[in-house]
Each structure stands twice: as C-alpha cells, then as structure tokens.
CSV table of C-alpha atoms and ligand atoms in Angstrom, one decimal:
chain,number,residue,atom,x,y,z
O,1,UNK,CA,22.7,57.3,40.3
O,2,UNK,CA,25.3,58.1,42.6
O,3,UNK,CA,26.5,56.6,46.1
O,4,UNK,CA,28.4,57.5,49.1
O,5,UNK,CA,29.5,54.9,51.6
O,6,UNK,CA,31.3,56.7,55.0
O,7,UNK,CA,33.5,54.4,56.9
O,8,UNK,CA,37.0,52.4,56.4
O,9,UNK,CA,36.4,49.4,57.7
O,10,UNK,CA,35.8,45.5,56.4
O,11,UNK,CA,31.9,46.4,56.4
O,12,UNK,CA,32.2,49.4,54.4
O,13,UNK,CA,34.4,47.5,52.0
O,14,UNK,CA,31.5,44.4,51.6
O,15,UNK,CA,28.5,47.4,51.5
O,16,UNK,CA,30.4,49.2,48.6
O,17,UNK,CA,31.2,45.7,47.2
O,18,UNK,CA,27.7,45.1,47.2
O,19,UNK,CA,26.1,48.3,46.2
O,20,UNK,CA,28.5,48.3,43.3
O,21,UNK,CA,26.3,45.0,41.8
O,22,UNK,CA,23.1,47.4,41.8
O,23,UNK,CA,22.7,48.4,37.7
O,24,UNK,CA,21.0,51.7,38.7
O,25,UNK,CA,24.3,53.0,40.3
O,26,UNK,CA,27.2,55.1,38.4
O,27,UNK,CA,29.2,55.9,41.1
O,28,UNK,CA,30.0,55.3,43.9
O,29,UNK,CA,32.6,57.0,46.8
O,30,UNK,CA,34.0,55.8,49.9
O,31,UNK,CA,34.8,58.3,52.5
O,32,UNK,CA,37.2,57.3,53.8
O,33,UNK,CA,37.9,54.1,52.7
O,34,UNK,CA,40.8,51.1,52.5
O,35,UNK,CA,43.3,50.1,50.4
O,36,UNK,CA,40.3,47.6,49.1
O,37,UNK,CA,38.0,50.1,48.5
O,38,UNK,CA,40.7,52.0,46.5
O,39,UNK,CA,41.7,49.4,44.7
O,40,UNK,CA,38.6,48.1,43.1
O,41,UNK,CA,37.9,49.8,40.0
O,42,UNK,CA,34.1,50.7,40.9
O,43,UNK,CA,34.9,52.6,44.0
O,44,UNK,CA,36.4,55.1,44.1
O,45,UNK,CA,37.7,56.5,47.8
O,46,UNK,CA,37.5,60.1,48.9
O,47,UNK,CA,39.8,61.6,52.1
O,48,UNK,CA,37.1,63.4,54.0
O,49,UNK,CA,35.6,62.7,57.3
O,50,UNK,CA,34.2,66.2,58.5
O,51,UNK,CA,30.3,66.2,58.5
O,52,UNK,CA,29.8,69.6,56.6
O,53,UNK,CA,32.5,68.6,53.7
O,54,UNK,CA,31.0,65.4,53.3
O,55,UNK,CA,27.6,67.2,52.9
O,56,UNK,CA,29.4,69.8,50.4
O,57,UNK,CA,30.7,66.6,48.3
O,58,UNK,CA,27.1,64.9,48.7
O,59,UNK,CA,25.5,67.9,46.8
O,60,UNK,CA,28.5,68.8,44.2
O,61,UNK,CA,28.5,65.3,43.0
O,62,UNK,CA,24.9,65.0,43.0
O,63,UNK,CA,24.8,62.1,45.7
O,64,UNK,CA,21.7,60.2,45.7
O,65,UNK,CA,21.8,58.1,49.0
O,66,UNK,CA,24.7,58.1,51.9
O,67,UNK,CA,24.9,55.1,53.7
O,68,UNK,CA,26.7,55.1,56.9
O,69,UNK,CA,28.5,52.3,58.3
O,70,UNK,CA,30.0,53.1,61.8
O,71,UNK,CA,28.9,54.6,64.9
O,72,UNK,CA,30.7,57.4,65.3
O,73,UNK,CA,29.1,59.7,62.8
O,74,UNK,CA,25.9,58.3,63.5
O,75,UNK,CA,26.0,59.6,66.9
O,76,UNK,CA,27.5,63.1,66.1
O,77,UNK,CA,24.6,63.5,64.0
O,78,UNK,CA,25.4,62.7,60.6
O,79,UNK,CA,22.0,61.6,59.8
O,80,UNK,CA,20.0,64.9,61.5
O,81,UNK,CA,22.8,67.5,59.5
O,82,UNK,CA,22.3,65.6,56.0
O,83,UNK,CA,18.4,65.9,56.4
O,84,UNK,CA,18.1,69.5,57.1
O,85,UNK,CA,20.6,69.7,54.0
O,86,UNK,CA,18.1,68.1,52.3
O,87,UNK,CA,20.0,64.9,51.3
O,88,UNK,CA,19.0,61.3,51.3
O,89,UNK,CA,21.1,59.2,54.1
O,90,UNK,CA,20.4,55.9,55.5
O,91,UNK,CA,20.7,55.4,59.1
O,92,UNK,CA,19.3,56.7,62.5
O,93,UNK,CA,19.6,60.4,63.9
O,94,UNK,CA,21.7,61.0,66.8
O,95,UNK,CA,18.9,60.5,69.0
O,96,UNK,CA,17.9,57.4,67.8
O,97,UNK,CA,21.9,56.1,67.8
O,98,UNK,CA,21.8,56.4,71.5
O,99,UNK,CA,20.6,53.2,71.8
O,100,UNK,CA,24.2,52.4,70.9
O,101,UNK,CA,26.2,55.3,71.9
O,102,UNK,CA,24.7,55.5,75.5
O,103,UNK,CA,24.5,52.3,77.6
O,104,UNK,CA,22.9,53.6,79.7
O,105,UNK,CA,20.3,55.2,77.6
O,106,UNK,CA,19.8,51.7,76.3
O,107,UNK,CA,19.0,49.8,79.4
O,108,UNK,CA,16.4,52.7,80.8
O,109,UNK,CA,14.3,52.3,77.4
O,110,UNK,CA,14.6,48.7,77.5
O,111,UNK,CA,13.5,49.2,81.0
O,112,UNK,CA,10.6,51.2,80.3
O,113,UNK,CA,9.3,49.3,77.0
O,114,UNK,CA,9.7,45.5,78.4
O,115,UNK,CA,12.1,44.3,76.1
O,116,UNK,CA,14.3,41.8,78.0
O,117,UNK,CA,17.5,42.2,79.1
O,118,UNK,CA,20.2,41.5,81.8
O,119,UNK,CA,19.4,42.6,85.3
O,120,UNK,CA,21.5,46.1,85.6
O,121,UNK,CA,22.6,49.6,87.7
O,122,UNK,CA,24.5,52.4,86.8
O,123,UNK,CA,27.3,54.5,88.9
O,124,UNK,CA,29.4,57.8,88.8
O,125,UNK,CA,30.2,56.8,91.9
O,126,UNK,CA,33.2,54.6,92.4
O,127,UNK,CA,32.5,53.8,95.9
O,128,UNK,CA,28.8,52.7,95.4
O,129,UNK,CA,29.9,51.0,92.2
O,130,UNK,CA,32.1,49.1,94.4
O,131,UNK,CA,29.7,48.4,97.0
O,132,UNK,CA,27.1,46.7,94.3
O,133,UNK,CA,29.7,44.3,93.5
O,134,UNK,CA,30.3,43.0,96.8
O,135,UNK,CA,26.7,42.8,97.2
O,136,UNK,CA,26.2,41.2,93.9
O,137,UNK,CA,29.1,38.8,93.8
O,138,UNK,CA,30.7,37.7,90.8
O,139,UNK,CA,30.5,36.4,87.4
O,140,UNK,CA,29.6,40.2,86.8
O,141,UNK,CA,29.5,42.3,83.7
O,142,UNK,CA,31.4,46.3,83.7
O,143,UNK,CA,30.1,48.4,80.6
O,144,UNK,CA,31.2,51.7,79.8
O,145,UNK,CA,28.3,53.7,79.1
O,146,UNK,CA,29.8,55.4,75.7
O,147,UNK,CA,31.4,54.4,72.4
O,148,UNK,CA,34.8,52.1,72.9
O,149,UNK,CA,34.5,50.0,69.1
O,150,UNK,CA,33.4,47.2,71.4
O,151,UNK,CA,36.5,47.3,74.4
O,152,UNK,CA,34.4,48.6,76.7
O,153,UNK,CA,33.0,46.1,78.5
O,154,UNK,CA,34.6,43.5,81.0
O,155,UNK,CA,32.9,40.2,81.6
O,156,UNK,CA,34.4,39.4,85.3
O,157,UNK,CA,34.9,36.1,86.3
O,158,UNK,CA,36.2,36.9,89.8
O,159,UNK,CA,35.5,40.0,92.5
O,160,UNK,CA,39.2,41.2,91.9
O,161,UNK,CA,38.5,41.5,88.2
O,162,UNK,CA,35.2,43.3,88.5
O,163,UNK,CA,37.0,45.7,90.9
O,164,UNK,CA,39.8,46.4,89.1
O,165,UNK,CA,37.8,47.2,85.5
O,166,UNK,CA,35.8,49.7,88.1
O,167,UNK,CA,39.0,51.3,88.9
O,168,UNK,CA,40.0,51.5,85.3
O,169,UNK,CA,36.9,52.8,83.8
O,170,UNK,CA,36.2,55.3,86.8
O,171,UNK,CA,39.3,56.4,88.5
O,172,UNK,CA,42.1,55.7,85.7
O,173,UNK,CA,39.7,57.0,83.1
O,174,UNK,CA,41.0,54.1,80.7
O,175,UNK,CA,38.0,54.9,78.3
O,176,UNK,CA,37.7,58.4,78.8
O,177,UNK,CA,34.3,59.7,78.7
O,178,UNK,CA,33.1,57.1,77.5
O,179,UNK,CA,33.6,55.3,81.2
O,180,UNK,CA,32.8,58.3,83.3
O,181,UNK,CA,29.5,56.6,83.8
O,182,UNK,CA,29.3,52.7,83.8
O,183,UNK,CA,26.9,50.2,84.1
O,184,UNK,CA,27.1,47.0,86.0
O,185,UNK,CA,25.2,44.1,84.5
O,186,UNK,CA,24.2,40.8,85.6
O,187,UNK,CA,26.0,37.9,83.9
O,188,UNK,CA,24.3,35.8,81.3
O,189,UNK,CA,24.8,32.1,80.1
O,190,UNK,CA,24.0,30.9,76.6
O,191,UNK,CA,25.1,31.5,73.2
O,192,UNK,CA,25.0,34.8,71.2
O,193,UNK,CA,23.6,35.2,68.2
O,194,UNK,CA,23.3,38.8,66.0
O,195,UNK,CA,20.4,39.9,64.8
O,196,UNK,CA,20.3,42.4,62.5
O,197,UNK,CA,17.0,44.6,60.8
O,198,UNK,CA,17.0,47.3,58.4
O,199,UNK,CA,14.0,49.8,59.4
O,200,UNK,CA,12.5,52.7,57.4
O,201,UNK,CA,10.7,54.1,60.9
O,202,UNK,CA,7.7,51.6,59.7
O,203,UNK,CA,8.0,48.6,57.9
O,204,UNK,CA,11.2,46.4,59.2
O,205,UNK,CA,13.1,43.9,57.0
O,206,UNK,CA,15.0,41.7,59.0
O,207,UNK,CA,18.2,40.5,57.5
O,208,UNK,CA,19.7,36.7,57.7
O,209,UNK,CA,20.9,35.8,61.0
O,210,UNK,CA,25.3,35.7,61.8
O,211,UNK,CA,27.2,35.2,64.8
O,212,UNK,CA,30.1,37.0,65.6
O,213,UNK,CA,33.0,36.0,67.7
O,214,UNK,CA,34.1,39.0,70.1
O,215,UNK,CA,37.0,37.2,72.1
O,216,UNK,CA,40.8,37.5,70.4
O,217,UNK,CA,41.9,33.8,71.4
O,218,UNK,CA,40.4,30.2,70.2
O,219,UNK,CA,38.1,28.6,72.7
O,220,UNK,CA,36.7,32.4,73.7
O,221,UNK,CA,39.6,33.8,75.6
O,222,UNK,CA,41.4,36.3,75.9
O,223,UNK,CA,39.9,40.3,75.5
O,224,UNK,CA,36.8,41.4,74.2
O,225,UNK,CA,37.8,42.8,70.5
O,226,UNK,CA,35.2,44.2,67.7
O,227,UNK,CA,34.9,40.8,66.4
O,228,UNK,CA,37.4,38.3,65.1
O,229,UNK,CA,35.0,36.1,62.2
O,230,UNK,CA,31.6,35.4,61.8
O,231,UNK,CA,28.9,33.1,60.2
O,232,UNK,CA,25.4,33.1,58.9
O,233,UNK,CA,22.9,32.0,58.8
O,234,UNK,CA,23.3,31.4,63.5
O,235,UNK,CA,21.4,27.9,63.4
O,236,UNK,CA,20.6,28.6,66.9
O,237,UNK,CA,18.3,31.5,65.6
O,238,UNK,CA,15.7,28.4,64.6
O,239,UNK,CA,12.1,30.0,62.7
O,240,UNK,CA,10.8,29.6,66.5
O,241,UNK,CA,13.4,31.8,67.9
O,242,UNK,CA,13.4,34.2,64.8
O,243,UNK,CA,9.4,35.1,65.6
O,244,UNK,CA,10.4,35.6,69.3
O,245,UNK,CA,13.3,38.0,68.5
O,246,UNK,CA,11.1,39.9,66.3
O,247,UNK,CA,8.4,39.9,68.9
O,248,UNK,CA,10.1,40.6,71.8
O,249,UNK,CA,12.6,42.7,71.0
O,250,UNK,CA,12.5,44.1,67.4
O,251,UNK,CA,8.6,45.4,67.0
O,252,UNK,CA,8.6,46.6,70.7
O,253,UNK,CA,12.1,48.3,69.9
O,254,UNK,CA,10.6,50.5,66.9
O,255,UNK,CA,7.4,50.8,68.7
O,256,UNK,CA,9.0,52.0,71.9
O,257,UNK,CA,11.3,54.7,70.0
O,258,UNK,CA,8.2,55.8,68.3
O,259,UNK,CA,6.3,56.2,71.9
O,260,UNK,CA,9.3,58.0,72.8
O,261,UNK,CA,8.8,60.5,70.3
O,262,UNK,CA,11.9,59.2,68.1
O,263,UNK,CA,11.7,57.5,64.7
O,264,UNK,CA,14.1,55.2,63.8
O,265,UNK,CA,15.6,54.4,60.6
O,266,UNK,CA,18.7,52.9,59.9
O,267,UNK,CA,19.8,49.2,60.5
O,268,UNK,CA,18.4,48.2,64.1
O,269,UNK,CA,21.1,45.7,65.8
O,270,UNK,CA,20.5,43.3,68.3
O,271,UNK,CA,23.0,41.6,70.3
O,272,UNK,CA,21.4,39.1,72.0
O,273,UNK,CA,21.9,35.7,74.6
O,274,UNK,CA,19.8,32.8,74.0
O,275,UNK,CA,20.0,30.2,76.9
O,276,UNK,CA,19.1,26.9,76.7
O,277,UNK,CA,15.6,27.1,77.3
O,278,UNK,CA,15.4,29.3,74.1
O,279,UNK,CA,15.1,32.8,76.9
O,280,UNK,CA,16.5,35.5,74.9
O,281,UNK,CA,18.0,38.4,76.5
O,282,UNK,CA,19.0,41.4,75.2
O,283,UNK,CA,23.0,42.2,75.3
O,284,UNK,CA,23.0,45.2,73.5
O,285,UNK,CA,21.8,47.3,70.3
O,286,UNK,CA,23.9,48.9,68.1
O,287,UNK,CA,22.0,51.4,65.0
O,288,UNK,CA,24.1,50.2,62.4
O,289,UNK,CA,25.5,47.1,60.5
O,290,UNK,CA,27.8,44.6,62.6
O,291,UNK,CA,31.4,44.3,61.5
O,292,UNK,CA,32.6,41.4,60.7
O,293,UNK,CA,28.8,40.4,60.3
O,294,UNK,CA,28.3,42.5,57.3
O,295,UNK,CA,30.4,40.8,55.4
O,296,UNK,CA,29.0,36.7,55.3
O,297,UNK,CA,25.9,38.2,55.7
O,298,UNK,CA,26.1,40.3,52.3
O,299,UNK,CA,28.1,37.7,51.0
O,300,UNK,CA,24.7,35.6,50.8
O,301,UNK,CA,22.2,38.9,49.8
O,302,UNK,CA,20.5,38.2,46.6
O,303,UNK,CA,19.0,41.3,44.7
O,304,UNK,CA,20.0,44.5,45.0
O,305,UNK,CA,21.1,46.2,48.1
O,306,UNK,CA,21.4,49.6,46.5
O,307,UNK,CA,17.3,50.0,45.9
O,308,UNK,CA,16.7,48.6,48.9
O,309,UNK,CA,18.3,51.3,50.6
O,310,UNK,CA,17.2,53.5,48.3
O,311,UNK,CA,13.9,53.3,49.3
O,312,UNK,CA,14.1,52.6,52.5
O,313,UNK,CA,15.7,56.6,52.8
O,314,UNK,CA,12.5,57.4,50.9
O,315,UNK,CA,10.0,55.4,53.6
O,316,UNK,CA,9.2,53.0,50.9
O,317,UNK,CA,11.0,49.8,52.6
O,318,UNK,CA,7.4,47.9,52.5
O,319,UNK,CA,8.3,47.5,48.4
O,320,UNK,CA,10.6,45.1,49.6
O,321,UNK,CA,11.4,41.6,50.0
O,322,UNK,CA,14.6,40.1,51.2
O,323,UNK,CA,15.9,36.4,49.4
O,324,UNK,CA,19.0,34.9,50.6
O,325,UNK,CA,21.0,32.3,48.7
O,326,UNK,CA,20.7,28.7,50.3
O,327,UNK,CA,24.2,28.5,51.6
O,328,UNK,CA,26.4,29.8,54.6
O,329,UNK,CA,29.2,32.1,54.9
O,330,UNK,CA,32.0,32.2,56.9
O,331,UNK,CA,34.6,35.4,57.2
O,332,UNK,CA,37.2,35.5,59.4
O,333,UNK,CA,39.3,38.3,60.3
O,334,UNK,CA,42.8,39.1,60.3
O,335,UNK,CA,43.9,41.5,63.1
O,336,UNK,CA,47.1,43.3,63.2
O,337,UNK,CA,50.3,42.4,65.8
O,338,UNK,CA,49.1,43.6,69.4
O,339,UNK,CA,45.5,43.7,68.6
O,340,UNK,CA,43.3,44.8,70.7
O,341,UNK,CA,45.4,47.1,72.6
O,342,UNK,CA,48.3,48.6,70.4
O,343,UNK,CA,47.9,47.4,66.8
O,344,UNK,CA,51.2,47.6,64.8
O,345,UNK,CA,50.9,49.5,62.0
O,346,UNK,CA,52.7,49.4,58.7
O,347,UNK,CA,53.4,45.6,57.7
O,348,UNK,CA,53.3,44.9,54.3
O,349,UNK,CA,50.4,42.6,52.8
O,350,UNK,CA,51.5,39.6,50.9
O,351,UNK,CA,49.0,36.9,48.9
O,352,UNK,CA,46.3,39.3,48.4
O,353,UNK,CA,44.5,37.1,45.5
O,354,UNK,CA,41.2,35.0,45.4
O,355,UNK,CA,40.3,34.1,42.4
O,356,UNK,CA,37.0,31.6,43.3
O,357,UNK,CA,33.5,33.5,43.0
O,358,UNK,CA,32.7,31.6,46.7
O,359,UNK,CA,35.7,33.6,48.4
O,360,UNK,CA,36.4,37.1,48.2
O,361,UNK,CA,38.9,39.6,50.6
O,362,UNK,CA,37.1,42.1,52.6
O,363,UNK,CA,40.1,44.3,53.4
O,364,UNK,CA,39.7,46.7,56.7
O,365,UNK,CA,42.9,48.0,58.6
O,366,UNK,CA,44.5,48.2,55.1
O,367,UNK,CA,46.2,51.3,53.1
O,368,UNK,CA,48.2,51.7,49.2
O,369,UNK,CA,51.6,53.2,49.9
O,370,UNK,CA,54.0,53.0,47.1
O,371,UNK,CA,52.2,50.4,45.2
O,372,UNK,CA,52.4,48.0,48.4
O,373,UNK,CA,49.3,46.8,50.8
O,374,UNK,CA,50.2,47.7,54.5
O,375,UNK,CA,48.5,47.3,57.5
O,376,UNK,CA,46.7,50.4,59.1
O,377,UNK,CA,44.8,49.5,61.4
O,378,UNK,CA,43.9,46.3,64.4
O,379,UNK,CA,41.3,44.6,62.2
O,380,UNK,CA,43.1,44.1,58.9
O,381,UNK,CA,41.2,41.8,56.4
O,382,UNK,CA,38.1,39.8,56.7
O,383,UNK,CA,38.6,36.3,54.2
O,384,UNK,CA,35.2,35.3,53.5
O,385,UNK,CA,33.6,32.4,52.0
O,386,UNK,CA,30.8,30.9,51.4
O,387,UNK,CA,29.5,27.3,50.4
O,388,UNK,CA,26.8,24.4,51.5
O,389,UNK,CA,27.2,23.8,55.0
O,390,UNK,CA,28.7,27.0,57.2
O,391,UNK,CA,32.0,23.8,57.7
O,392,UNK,CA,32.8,24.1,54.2
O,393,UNK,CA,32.5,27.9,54.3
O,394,UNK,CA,34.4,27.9,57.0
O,395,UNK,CA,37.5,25.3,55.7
O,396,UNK,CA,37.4,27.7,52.2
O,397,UNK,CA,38.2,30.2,53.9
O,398,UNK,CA,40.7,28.8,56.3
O,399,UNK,CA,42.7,27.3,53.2
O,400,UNK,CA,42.6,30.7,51.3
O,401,UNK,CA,44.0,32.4,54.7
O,402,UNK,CA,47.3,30.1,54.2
O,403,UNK,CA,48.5,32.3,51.4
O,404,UNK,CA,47.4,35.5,52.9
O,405,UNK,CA,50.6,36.7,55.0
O,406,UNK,CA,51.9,39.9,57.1
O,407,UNK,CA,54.1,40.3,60.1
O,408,UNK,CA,52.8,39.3,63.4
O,409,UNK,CA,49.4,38.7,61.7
O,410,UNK,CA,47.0,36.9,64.4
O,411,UNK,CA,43.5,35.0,63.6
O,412,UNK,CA,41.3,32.4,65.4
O,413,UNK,CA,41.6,28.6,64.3
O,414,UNK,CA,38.4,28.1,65.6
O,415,UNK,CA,35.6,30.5,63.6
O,416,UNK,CA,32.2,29.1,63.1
O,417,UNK,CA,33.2,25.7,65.3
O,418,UNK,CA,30.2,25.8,67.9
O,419,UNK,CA,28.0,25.7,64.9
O,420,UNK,CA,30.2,22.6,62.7
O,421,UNK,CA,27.5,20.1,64.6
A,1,LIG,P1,28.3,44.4,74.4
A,1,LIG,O1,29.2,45.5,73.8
A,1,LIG,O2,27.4,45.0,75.4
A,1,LIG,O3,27.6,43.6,73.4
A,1,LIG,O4,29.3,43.4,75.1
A,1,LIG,C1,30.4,42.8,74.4
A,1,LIG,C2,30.4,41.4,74.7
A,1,LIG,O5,30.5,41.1,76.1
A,1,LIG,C3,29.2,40.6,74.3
A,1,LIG,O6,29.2,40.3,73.0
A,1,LIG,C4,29.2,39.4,75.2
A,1,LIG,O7,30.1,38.4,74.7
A,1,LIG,C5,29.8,40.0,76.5
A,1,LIG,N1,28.7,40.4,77.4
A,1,LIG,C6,28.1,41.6,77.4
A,1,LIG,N2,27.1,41.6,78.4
A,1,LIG,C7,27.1,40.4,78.9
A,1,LIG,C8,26.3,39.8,80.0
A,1,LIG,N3,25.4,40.5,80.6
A,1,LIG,N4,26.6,38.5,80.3
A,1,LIG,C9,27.5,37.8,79.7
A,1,LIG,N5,28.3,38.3,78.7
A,1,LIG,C10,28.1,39.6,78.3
A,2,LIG,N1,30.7,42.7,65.6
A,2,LIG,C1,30.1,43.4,66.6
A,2,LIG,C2,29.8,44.8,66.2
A,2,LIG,O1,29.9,45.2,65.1
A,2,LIG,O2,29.5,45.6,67.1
C-alpha cells in the first residue's frame, strides 16, 4: 500500500519514520518534507502544498491513507476536500480543527460541555480588553484566538505586560488575524503534561503520555516557542490521573463534538495543567499530533502505526490495541539562531550521524542544497533517545547533541529535569 504524510516538520519526519516499519506499506511520500525525509531511502519527499494537487497526486499514485501532521491544512479543510474526493485521510474536518484553530471556539464548547478549564473572556475591543485586566489583576494569560505555531499566547506576570501584549495583538496587529479577537484567561499553577488520543469518531486509543517544554530558555524563561524537547511517558500523569483525563476531558470532548453535530476523527490533543491537588484544567486542544511530542512518544510505539491508522480512516479503530515499550524517551530540539522571532536560515549541518538503535535524529528546519544539510527553518533537529529511566534518555541524548553542530545553534540544558526525581 501506499502512504502520504503532509508536513515538514520533526513530527512528520518521526510519523514517516514510523509508518515506514509497517510491512503492508510500499511507498510512502512526504509532502513537503525535510532534508531527513529526503534523505532516508524509504521516503521519498514531494514539493506540493496546494490542497487540490495533493488530492490529484493522492489518486495518480493510488494513495491509500493521508495522514496530516500540522494545523494548518487541517483547518483549511484538508480533511472535508479529500473525503468528497473520495480518499482515505486521517485527521479532523475543518470544523472539528476549530477546537485548535479558534480559541475562542474552544473555550465556548468547553464552556457548554463541562470540561474544565481556566476561567476566561474574549474582546475585539481594546478598551474593554483593557478594562478586564485592571479588574482582574495580574498573573494573567493573552491568547490570540487563531493559529500562531504556538507564539500566540502571553503569560503576564505584571499589569504592564498584560497591557502591552493587548496592544500588540489588537492595535499593532503583531499576529494578524489571528489576534483580531483575543482571549484573556485566568492564570494557572501546576505542571503541564500532553495528552494525546487518536479517535476514529467512536472508539478512542489514547496514546502514552509526554511533556513538552514551550519556553526557549533553561529554568522556563524566556518566550513561549512550539516546544524545545520533550519526554514520555509524564510521570505526573499517574494511572489515577490518566482515568480522570480521560473522563473529564477526553470522553466528554468526543461526546460533546458529537452533540454538536460534529464528528471527530483525527488525533484529539490535550494540553492540560495539573495542580497539586491532582485538579486538571484544560490549557488547550490541538486536532493533531504535538511536535516535539511525536517524536519520544513514537520512538516508544510498538506495532504498527501504519494499520492503526489505516483503520482508524476506515472507523475500525476498536480492532486496536496500543503496547508501548517499557522505557522512556527523551528528544530535544535544536532551534535555529534568533529562534522564536527571526530564525537564521541557511547554516550548514555538521555531525549528522547516530549510529545506536536507542538514538535516532528527527530532523525539522532542515533542507539538501548541494550535497550539504542547512538549516531552513526555527526548529531544526529533534535528537531523541530513549532508554530505562527518562535520565538516561535524557543524558543519551545530551551526549549525542555534542557532536551535532551549526552556527548560532541554541538548545535547553535542562530537558526532562523536573521529571529526573
Ligand atoms: P496554549 O497555546 O494555549 O497551550 O498556551 C501555550 C503555553 O502558555 C502553555 O503551554 C502554557 O505553558 C502557557 N499557558 C497557557 N494558558 C495558560 C494559563 N491559563 N495559565 C498558565 N499558563 C498558561
Ligand atoms: N508542542 C506543542 C504543540 O505541538 O502544540
């Protein structure tokens, strides 16, 4: 059978890297890819990105299931336009993606179904936007209601700051439509923790636990980036706090789309805060995988990823268990100079080798130009590792980053640390 895989980034790369294990799979494209993608001999990349000529190269190259990885096409409808083409995809329609694509749109329905979640309002309006944070007071969280790959959202410490991000998002239009409409959230404590599902509009599978790290700098400072390493299994996510997530917020997730007239399929996403009394609040949901939590997640998938998917597209998910190897995983990314804001493009790659089956190099930002590795992009590789304890994974891969080089290359020192104990 054949496979298509749209996206470029270091979760596209560990999906393809993963589907490409499945013995029922010939072929299988990446549209558009990475210089990883290109360069392992199973893959093979393809340069399109429109909607219709990825559904005219789905149906010329007999394409038995699509599998989309970001957002983006997801909520222009990628899903609805391969369907009436009669093609198998995985992932939600564009109306079920606005739980991501529409903050907005996610609170309301959380709202209205009772899943829990941070205390919130939403403004057009500057001046009443402004007025609900002097009334509030600060720690405060700013969202932009649409898509910005996870820059979107300010978590204020101070009035000033929460002012100034209202400014930005609403008069400066820093985030374009996306922050024409905002939403302005009350601040949680605790620790976060992804949760991740895959969901055939009935039976849900949920996947093994990760935890991403969204701040640039060690010690969780500096911005709010798409994720800079990640870990699973989240040992906070204990088999207590498992059956609450699932209870709470998964079932009454699908149940409420399904109320609401909309089915979903796809991976269901849930970024969530657990405090220390074990209250879990929902952050956020995003209808796809998590980047970097894709990659130590599939790092540790046993079986075959391809069928699963396979017959999920087909509503057959409930055929299906999920077995995870015994271990942890650890993958920690490697972002470009001036990451998040301007990333520097075009540094050449050196060290690009891992030879040990526990490690492998999830590439992301990367591109082949005349023989040579170059950066293309903020997030750039994703070193990955796996091994007993989630320390271990996580010192693998720290000593396989020391040969792994580029100008102005930045990464944490501190991935997986809160969870060493
Ligand atoms: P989001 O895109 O909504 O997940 O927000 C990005 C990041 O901002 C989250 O991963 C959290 O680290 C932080 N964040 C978002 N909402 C809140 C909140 N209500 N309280 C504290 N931190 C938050
Ligand atoms: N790593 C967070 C995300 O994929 O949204």
């Amino acid at each position: 059978m054949n496979a298509l895989i749209i996206g470029n980034g270091g979760r596209e790369h560990a999906l393809a890297w993963k589907i490409s294990q499945s013995p029922l799979v010939k072929r299988i494209y990446v549209a558009p890819g990475n210089a990883g993608t290109e360069l392992d001999s199973h893959l093979e990349n393809i340069n399109i990105t429109d909607i219709d000529l990825l559904i005219k190269f789905a149906k010329e190259k007999d394409i038995d299931l699509t599998i989309v990885g970001p957002e983006t096409p997801l909520s222009k409808g990628i899903v609805n336009k391969f369907k009436e083409n009669n093609l198998y995809i995985f992932g939600p329609t564009r109306e079920a993606a606005q739980l991501e694509s529409s903050k907005d749109f996610s609170k309301k329905f959380m709202e209205r179904h009772g899943i829990p979640t941070a205390e919130y309002a939403t403004f057009t309006n500057i001046k009443f936007a402004h007025e609900y944070i002097e009334k509030k007071g600060s720690p405060i969280v700013i969202k932009a209601d649409g898509l910005a790959a996870g820059k979107g959202v300010v978590v204020a410490m101070t009035n000033e700051e929460a002012h100034n991000a209202v400014d930005l998002m609403l008069s400066d239009n820093q985030f374009g439509d996306a922050g024409a409409r905002i939403v302005i959230e009350e601040f949680l404590k605790g620790e976060e923790a992804s949760f991740i599902v895959i969901c055939d509009g009935e039976t849900v599978l949920p996947l093994a636990s990760s935890q991403d790290h969204k701040r640039l700098l060690d010690n969780d400072l500096g911005p709010n980036t798409g994720g800079m390493g990640a870990y699973s299994p989240a040992p906070i996510i204990s088999p207590e706090v498992h059956s609450k997530i699932m209870n709470d917020v998964i079932f009454p997730t699908i149940e409420g789309m399904k109320k609401d007239g909309i089915k979903f399929t796809g991976f269901l996403y849930a970024g969530l805060m657990i405090d220390k009394n074990k209250q879990i609040k929902t952050l956020e949901f995003n209808c796809r995988m998590g980047d970097p939590e894709t990659q130590p997640i599939l790092f540790r998938l046993k079986g075959d990823l391809f069928k699963i998917l396979f017959d999920a597209s087909r509503s057959r998910l409930n055929e299906h268990n999920i077995e995870w190897e015994n271990n942890s995983a650890t993958t920690i990314v490697m972002a470009a100079k001036n990451y998040p804001n301007q990333p520097r493009i075009n540094d050449e790659i050196i060290g690009l080798t891992s030879k040990n089956p526990d490690t492998y190099i999830f590439h992301a930002g990367t591109v082949v130009k005349n023989s040579k590795i170059l950066t293309s992009g903020g997030r750039v590789l994703g070193i990955t590792a796996k091994a007993k304890t989630i320390e271990e994974a996580t010192n693998k891969a720290y000593e396989l980053i020391n040969n792994i080089n580029f100008e102005g290359a930045q990464y944490r020192n501190d991935i997986g640390k809160k969870a060493f104990k």
